[in-house]
Amino acid sequence: MHLISILDMEGIIEEVFSLAEELKHRAKRGELEELLRGRTLAMIFEKASTRTRVSFEVAMAQLGGHALYLSPKDMQLGRGETIADTARTLSRYVDAVMIRAYRHGDVVELARHASVPVINGLTDLEHPCQAASDFFTMRELKGRLRGVKLAYVGDGNNVCHSLLLGSAMLGIKFSCATPPGYEPQESIVERARALAEESGAEIEVLHSPREAVAGADFVYTDVWVSMGQESEAERRMRDFRGYQVNSELLRHAPRAKVMHCLPAKRGYEITDEVMDGEASIVWEQAENRLHVQKAILVRLLGGG
Ligand code: CP
Ligand code: NVA
């Protein structure tokens, strides 16, 4: 199986959460089981990464396997070898491929031609490993996900899309506030609304941050300028004014924990005071990438 969208986890997410919980406890006790001894994960990064790269690499090492960092610049991919041929070749060497790409379609194409699992490590459309880890973090804190309220303030981007779809799948009340013109993609919102009818989730797409965060258990934000959007930075900085997660906004969500996938642009989408404050759980989020991805790898690579 591939993990391209958070929705690909529908049948396995509970199992992944339980396994992540178990692996986290064991790692804290210093017990590392080599469930993926001798397995190799190829990791292709078209864009920068700190958390995704390090957490996947450490995950493989702790599981007794090995991770290979590959940059398209140094691969024949960068000289015109096709994605399909790259997929066919890598499938002969490694047990899974993780890829961070600009175009979501490229990851879909890679998966179509790979005979090993392909994991999306972020595209322009989704960031499923991030969302899966974040739902795990929320579940750790609340003991459940169904009925919990998650408010997202900022850009209707890749992270927002995966949180939106995942919330719809898991019965979470998801409310987002974006500036006009920066809403999550209509097709994603429609899909989420359809899923919500079955799961009992509630989906709100708004423009008012105050309205979105009212009664929230979690307030989430992400950068205003994602990787690849640098040329729009000036306009975006203007358009997102008023969408900052700061102490004033949090007065409208007094019990909320604050989340950010990181990296943060401090002073823009989030203030220092909030990011370093009592309500912030951003470092727990970052840590849980490791535990959840270990569980994902064990599930996808089939264990020992
Ligand atoms: N949150 C996240 O994916 O971070 P990196 O870009 O550092 O991998
Ligand atoms: N939305 C951000 C997330 C980084 C992890 C980006 O795509 O750059």
GROMACS .gro file of C-alpha atoms and ligand atoms in nm:
model
  320
    1MET     CA    1   0.000   0.000   0.000
    2HIS     CA    2   0.105   0.360  -0.059
    3LEU     CA    3   0.060   0.661   0.169
    4ILE     CA    4  -0.006   0.949  -0.070
    5SER     CA    5  -0.307   1.111   0.100
    6ILE     CA    6  -0.408   1.104   0.467
    7LEU     CA    7  -0.720   0.925   0.339
    8ASP     CA    8  -0.502   0.626   0.243
    9MET     CA    9  -0.471   0.565   0.617
   10GLU     CA   10  -0.844   0.516   0.665
   11GLY     CA   11  -0.826   0.143   0.739
   12ILE     CA   12  -0.502   0.149   0.935
   13ILE     CA   13  -0.493   0.470   1.136
   14GLU     CA   14  -0.611   0.318   1.466
   15GLU     CA   15  -0.359   0.038   1.430
   16VAL     CA   16  -0.085   0.293   1.354
   17PHE     CA   17  -0.180   0.500   1.661
   18SER     CA   18  -0.167   0.193   1.891
   19LEU     CA   19   0.163   0.080   1.749
   20ALA     CA   20   0.307   0.433   1.772
   21GLU     CA   21   0.201   0.447   2.137
   22GLU     CA   22   0.370   0.115   2.207
   23LEU     CA   23   0.687   0.206   2.016
   24LYS     CA   24   0.704   0.542   2.193
   25HIS     CA   25   0.681   0.379   2.537
   26ARG     CA   26   0.940   0.121   2.444
   27ALA     CA   27   1.179   0.382   2.304
   28LYS     CA   28   1.144   0.587   2.625
   29ARG     CA   29   1.246   0.277   2.823
   30GLY     CA   30   1.545   0.234   2.595
   31GLU     CA   31   1.405  -0.078   2.435
   32LEU     CA   32   1.453  -0.063   2.060
   33GLU     CA   33   1.320  -0.358   1.867
   34GLU     CA   34   1.469  -0.410   1.528
   35LEU     CA   35   1.141  -0.466   1.349
   36LEU     CA   36   1.285  -0.355   1.014
   37ARG     CA   37   1.627  -0.516   1.033
   38GLY     CA   38   1.792  -0.519   0.691
   39ARG     CA   39   1.525  -0.298   0.529
   40THR     CA   40   1.606   0.015   0.333
   41LEU     CA   41   1.402   0.333   0.281
   42ALA     CA   42   1.497   0.566  -0.007
   43MET     CA   43   1.414   0.930   0.067
   44ILE     CA   44   1.393   1.174  -0.225
   45PHE     CA   45   1.386   1.540  -0.125
   46GLU     CA   46   1.313   1.803  -0.390
   47LYS     CA   47   1.276   2.060  -0.111
   48ALA     CA   48   1.444   2.138   0.220
   49SER     CA   49   1.355   1.946   0.535
   50THR     CA   50   1.463   1.918   0.896
   51ARG     CA   51   1.191   1.718   1.072
   52THR     CA   52   1.083   1.485   0.793
   53ARG     CA   53   1.436   1.392   0.694
   54VAL     CA   54   1.572   1.344   1.044
   55SER     CA   55   1.266   1.168   1.186
   56PHE     CA   56   1.247   0.919   0.897
   57GLU     CA   57   1.621   0.856   0.905
   58VAL     CA   58   1.624   0.805   1.283
   59ALA     CA   59   1.308   0.594   1.260
   60MET     CA   60   1.476   0.353   1.019
   61ALA     CA   61   1.794   0.342   1.231
   62GLN     CA   62   1.599   0.270   1.551
   63LEU     CA   63   1.409  -0.008   1.374
   64GLY     CA   64   1.733  -0.171   1.263
   65GLY     CA   65   1.705  -0.060   0.901
   66HIS     CA   66   1.869   0.201   0.686
   67ALA     CA   67   1.759   0.523   0.513
   68LEU     CA   68   1.917   0.673   0.203
   69TYR     CA   69   1.895   1.049   0.143
   70LEU     CA   70   1.861   1.125  -0.229
   71SER     CA   71   1.856   1.464  -0.392
   72PRO     CA   72   1.710   1.485  -0.743
   73LYS     CA   73   2.000   1.718  -0.828
   74ASP     CA   74   2.239   1.426  -0.786
   75MET     CA   75   2.012   1.164  -0.940
   76GLN     CA   76   1.955   1.096  -1.308
   77LEU     CA   77   1.602   1.225  -1.237
   78GLY     CA   78   1.761   1.570  -1.246
   79ARG     CA   79   1.900   1.496  -1.593
   80GLY     CA   80   1.572   1.383  -1.741
   81GLU     CA   81   1.532   1.017  -1.643
   82THR     CA   82   1.159   0.969  -1.603
   83ILE     CA   83   0.979   0.931  -1.272
   84ALA     CA   84   0.845   0.597  -1.393
   85ASP     CA   85   1.192   0.460  -1.468
   86THR     CA   86   1.322   0.594  -1.139
   87ALA     CA   87   1.037   0.416  -0.960
   88ARG     CA   88   1.108   0.088  -1.140
   89THR     CA   89   1.479   0.108  -1.060
   90LEU     CA   90   1.446   0.204  -0.693
   91SER     CA   91   1.191  -0.075  -0.644
   92ARG     CA   92   1.467  -0.325  -0.728
   93TYR     CA   93   1.691  -0.194  -0.448
   94VAL     CA   94   1.486  -0.063  -0.159
   95ASP     CA   95   1.182  -0.167   0.046
   96ALA     CA   96   1.001   0.168   0.035
   97VAL     CA   97   1.040   0.518  -0.110
   98MET     CA   98   0.958   0.841   0.074
   99ILE     CA   99   0.937   1.150  -0.146
  100ARG     CA  100   0.899   1.524  -0.081
  101ALA     CA  101   0.806   1.682  -0.412
  102TYR     CA  102   0.672   2.004  -0.555
  103ARG     CA  103   0.398   1.841  -0.762
  104HIS     CA  104   0.153   1.599  -0.602
  105GLY     CA  105   0.106   1.439  -0.945
  106ASP     CA  106   0.473   1.337  -0.948
  107VAL     CA  107   0.426   1.137  -0.629
  108VAL     CA  108   0.115   0.971  -0.774
  109GLU     CA  109   0.319   0.887  -1.085
  110LEU     CA  110   0.604   0.744  -0.877
  111ALA     CA  111   0.359   0.526  -0.685
  112ARG     CA  112   0.196   0.406  -1.006
  113HIS     CA  113   0.525   0.261  -1.127
  114ALA     CA  114   0.679   0.150  -0.797
  115SER     CA  115   0.638  -0.205  -0.674
  116VAL     CA  116   0.727  -0.099  -0.317
  117PRO     CA  117   0.528   0.136  -0.091
  118VAL     CA  118   0.558   0.509  -0.165
  119ILE     CA  119   0.519   0.758   0.120
  120ASN     CA  120   0.433   1.123   0.060
  121GLY     CA  121   0.670   1.340   0.265
  122LEU     CA  122   0.490   1.662   0.152
  123THR     CA  123   0.365   1.790  -0.181
  124ASP     CA  124   0.186   2.106  -0.289
  125LEU     CA  125  -0.142   1.928  -0.206
  126GLU     CA  126  -0.090   1.725   0.112
  127HIS     CA  127   0.135   1.643   0.407
  128PRO     CA  128  -0.014   1.318   0.537
  129CYS     CA  129   0.267   1.209   0.772
  130GLN     CA  130   0.243   1.546   0.947
  131ALA     CA  131  -0.133   1.520   0.986
  132ALA     CA  132  -0.120   1.158   1.109
  133SER     CA  133   0.136   1.258   1.374
  134ASP     CA  134  -0.069   1.561   1.473
  135PHE     CA  135  -0.385   1.354   1.521
  136PHE     CA  136  -0.178   1.118   1.737
  137THR     CA  137  -0.060   1.417   1.947
  138MET     CA  138  -0.419   1.539   1.985
  139ARG     CA  139  -0.535   1.190   2.084
  140GLU     CA  140  -0.256   1.160   2.342
  141LEU     CA  141  -0.374   1.480   2.506
  142LYS     CA  142  -0.750   1.436   2.486
  143GLY     CA  143  -0.775   1.056   2.500
  144ARG     CA  144  -0.999   1.064   2.192
  145LEU     CA  145  -1.046   1.241   1.860
  146ARG     CA  146  -1.417   1.215   1.787
  147GLY     CA  147  -1.590   1.543   1.871
  148VAL     CA  148  -1.268   1.729   1.947
  149LYS     CA  149  -1.250   2.077   1.788
  150LEU     CA  150  -0.946   2.166   1.574
  151ALA     CA  151  -0.925   2.524   1.446
  152TYR     CA  152  -0.678   2.608   1.170
  153VAL     CA  153  -0.586   2.971   1.110
  154GLY     CA  154  -0.387   3.082   0.805
  155ASP     CA  155  -0.319   2.946   0.459
  156GLY     CA  156  -0.544   2.677   0.307
  157ASN     CA  157  -0.231   2.484   0.208
  158ASN     CA  158  -0.096   2.127   0.201
  159VAL     CA  159  -0.096   2.094   0.581
  160CYS     CA  160  -0.447   2.240   0.600
  161HIS     CA  161  -0.568   1.994   0.332
  162SER     CA  162  -0.439   1.688   0.517
  163LEU     CA  163  -0.578   1.811   0.850
  164LEU     CA  164  -0.912   1.885   0.684
  165LEU     CA  165  -0.943   1.544   0.516
  166GLY     CA  166  -0.812   1.363   0.822
  167SER     CA  167  -1.056   1.545   1.049
  168ALA     CA  168  -1.342   1.450   0.819
  169MET     CA  169  -1.231   1.087   0.832
  170LEU     CA  170  -1.188   1.082   1.211
  171GLY     CA  171  -1.503   1.265   1.323
  172ILE     CA  172  -1.323   1.582   1.434
  173LYS     CA  173  -1.488   1.927   1.433
  174PHE     CA  174  -1.264   2.117   1.194
  175SER     CA  175  -1.293   2.490   1.150
  176CYS     CA  176  -1.055   2.694   0.941
  177ALA     CA  177  -1.016   3.066   0.886
  178THR     CA  178  -0.820   3.187   0.585
  179PRO     CA  179  -0.804   3.521   0.410
  180PRO     CA  180  -1.038   3.540   0.107
  181GLY     CA  181  -0.864   3.375  -0.187
  182TYR     CA  182  -0.654   3.143   0.031
  183GLU     CA  183  -0.922   2.887   0.119
  184PRO     CA  184  -0.845   2.515   0.096
  185GLN     CA  185  -0.912   2.375  -0.253
  186GLU     CA  186  -1.281   2.335  -0.330
  187SER     CA  187  -1.245   1.969  -0.434
  188ILE     CA  188  -1.078   1.887  -0.100
  189VAL     CA  189  -1.350   2.069   0.094
  190GLU     CA  190  -1.620   1.882  -0.099
  191ARG     CA  191  -1.453   1.548  -0.032
  192ALA     CA  192  -1.422   1.636   0.336
  193ARG     CA  193  -1.789   1.735   0.359
  194ALA     CA  194  -1.894   1.405   0.201
  195LEU     CA  195  -1.679   1.207   0.446
  196ALA     CA  196  -1.806   1.413   0.737
  197GLU     CA  197  -2.161   1.297   0.669
  198GLU     CA  198  -2.055   0.943   0.751
  199SER     CA  199  -1.810   1.012   1.033
  200GLY     CA  200  -2.005   1.280   1.220
  201ALA     CA  201  -1.726   1.534   1.165
  202GLU     CA  202  -1.816   1.900   1.125
  203ILE     CA  203  -1.641   2.112   0.863
  204GLU     CA  204  -1.639   2.492   0.862
  205VAL     CA  205  -1.449   2.708   0.614
  206LEU     CA  206  -1.452   3.069   0.735
  207HIS     CA  207  -1.269   3.398   0.707
  208SER     CA  208  -1.287   3.505   1.071
  209PRO     CA  209  -1.010   3.366   1.296
  210ARG     CA  210  -1.210   3.457   1.607
  211GLU     CA  211  -1.511   3.267   1.489
  212ALA     CA  212  -1.298   2.967   1.390
  213VAL     CA  213  -1.116   2.937   1.723
  214ALA     CA  214  -1.423   2.977   1.945
  215GLY     CA  215  -1.447   2.671   2.170
  216ALA     CA  216  -1.144   2.506   2.008
  217ASP     CA  217  -0.943   2.235   2.182
  218PHE     CA  218  -0.655   2.296   1.942
  219VAL     CA  219  -0.554   2.603   1.741
  220TYR     CA  220  -0.320   2.520   1.453
  221THR     CA  221  -0.126   2.742   1.220
  222ASP     CA  222   0.138   2.710   0.948
  223VAL     CA  223   0.359   2.948   0.748
  224TRP     CA  224   0.201   3.205   0.518
  225VAL     CA  225   0.457   3.133   0.246
  226SER     CA  226   0.513   2.766   0.174
  227MET     CA  227   0.816   2.623  -0.003
  228GLY     CA  228   0.789   2.711  -0.371
  229GLN     CA  229   0.579   3.026  -0.311
  230GLU     CA  230   0.870   3.260  -0.237
  231SER     CA  231   0.783   3.489  -0.529
  232GLU     CA  232   0.442   3.559  -0.369
  233ALA     CA  233   0.593   3.644  -0.030
  234GLU     CA  234   0.527   4.018  -0.035
  235ARG     CA  235   0.163   3.985  -0.135
  236ARG     CA  236   0.104   3.704   0.110
  237MET     CA  237   0.256   3.897   0.402
  238ARG     CA  238   0.003   4.171   0.329
  239ASP     CA  239  -0.294   3.942   0.276
  240PHE     CA  240  -0.238   3.737   0.591
  241ARG     CA  241  -0.218   4.030   0.829
  242GLY     CA  242  -0.490   3.967   1.085
  243TYR     CA  243  -0.441   3.589   1.067
  244GLN     CA  244  -0.169   3.568   1.331
  245VAL     CA  245  -0.203   3.327   1.622
  246ASN     CA  246  -0.127   3.557   1.914
  247SER     CA  247  -0.239   3.605   2.276
  248GLU     CA  248  -0.524   3.829   2.168
  249LEU     CA  249  -0.672   3.563   1.940
  250LEU     CA  250  -0.624   3.296   2.205
  251ARG     CA  251  -0.843   3.491   2.445
  252HIS     CA  252  -1.125   3.357   2.228
  253ALA     CA  253  -1.004   2.998   2.279
  254PRO     CA  254  -0.901   2.989   2.645
  255ARG     CA  255  -0.863   2.612   2.676
  256ALA     CA  256  -0.689   2.554   2.342
  257LYS     CA  257  -0.347   2.399   2.294
  258VAL     CA  258  -0.148   2.559   2.014
  259MET     CA  259  -0.005   2.358   1.726
  260HIS     CA  260   0.231   2.430   1.437
  261CYS     CA  261   0.387   2.178   1.200
  262LEU     CA  262   0.709   2.386   1.193
  263PRO     CA  263   0.926   2.543   1.069
  264ALA     CA  264   0.766   2.861   1.208
  265LYS     CA  265   0.821   3.211   1.087
  266ARG     CA  266   0.811   3.366   1.432
  267GLY     CA  267   0.648   3.707   1.445
  268TYR     CA  268   0.434   3.635   1.139
  269GLU     CA  269   0.182   3.349   1.166
  270ILE     CA  270   0.266   3.296   1.535
  271THR     CA  271   0.417   3.516   1.805
  272ASP     CA  272   0.713   3.415   2.022
  273GLU     CA  273   0.492   3.455   2.326
  274VAL     CA  274   0.245   3.193   2.200
  275MET     CA  275   0.498   2.954   2.050
  276ASP     CA  276   0.705   2.953   2.369
  277GLY     CA  277   0.401   2.979   2.597
  278GLU     CA  278   0.219   2.729   2.817
  279ALA     CA  279  -0.039   2.631   2.559
  280SER     CA  280   0.215   2.540   2.292
  281ILE     CA  281   0.261   2.171   2.208
  282VAL     CA  282   0.479   2.224   1.900
  283TRP     CA  283   0.775   2.021   2.030
  284GLU     CA  284   0.550   1.729   2.121
  285GLN     CA  285   0.425   1.743   1.762
  286ALA     CA  286   0.778   1.738   1.627
  287GLU     CA  287   0.874   1.445   1.850
  288ASN     CA  288   0.569   1.242   1.756
  289ARG     CA  289   0.669   1.252   1.387
  290LEU     CA  290   0.934   0.997   1.488
  291HIS     CA  291   0.702   0.760   1.676
  292VAL     CA  292   0.416   0.775   1.428
  293GLN     CA  293   0.641   0.733   1.124
  294LYS     CA  294   0.804   0.432   1.289
  295ALA     CA  295   0.457   0.279   1.317
  296ILE     CA  296   0.379   0.371   0.956
  297LEU     CA  297   0.703   0.214   0.835
  298VAL     CA  298   0.642  -0.106   1.030
  299ARG     CA  299   0.287  -0.125   0.891
  300LEU     CA  300   0.388  -0.053   0.530
  301LEU     CA  301   0.708  -0.254   0.517
  302GLY     CA  302   0.541  -0.550   0.681
  303GLY     CA  303   0.738  -0.580   1.003
  304GLY     CA  304   0.998  -0.848   1.075
  305CP      N1  305   0.696   1.980   0.947
  305CP      C1  306   0.786   1.939   0.856
  305CP      O1  307   0.759   1.856   0.769
  305CP      O2  308   0.910   1.992   0.872
  305CP      P1  309   1.034   1.982   0.773
  305CP      O3  310   1.005   2.070   0.654
  305CP      O4  311   1.150   2.031   0.854
  305CP      O5  312   1.050   1.838   0.730
  306NVA     N1  313   0.317   2.446   0.425
  306NVA     C1  314   0.459   2.430   0.450
  306NVA     C2  315   0.482   2.312   0.537
  306NVA     C3  316   0.626   2.285   0.572
  306NVA     C4  317   0.643   2.160   0.654
  306NVA     C5  318   0.532   2.417   0.317
  306NVA     O1  319   0.482   2.349   0.228
  306NVA     O2  320   0.639   2.477   0.303
   0.00000   0.00000   0.00000
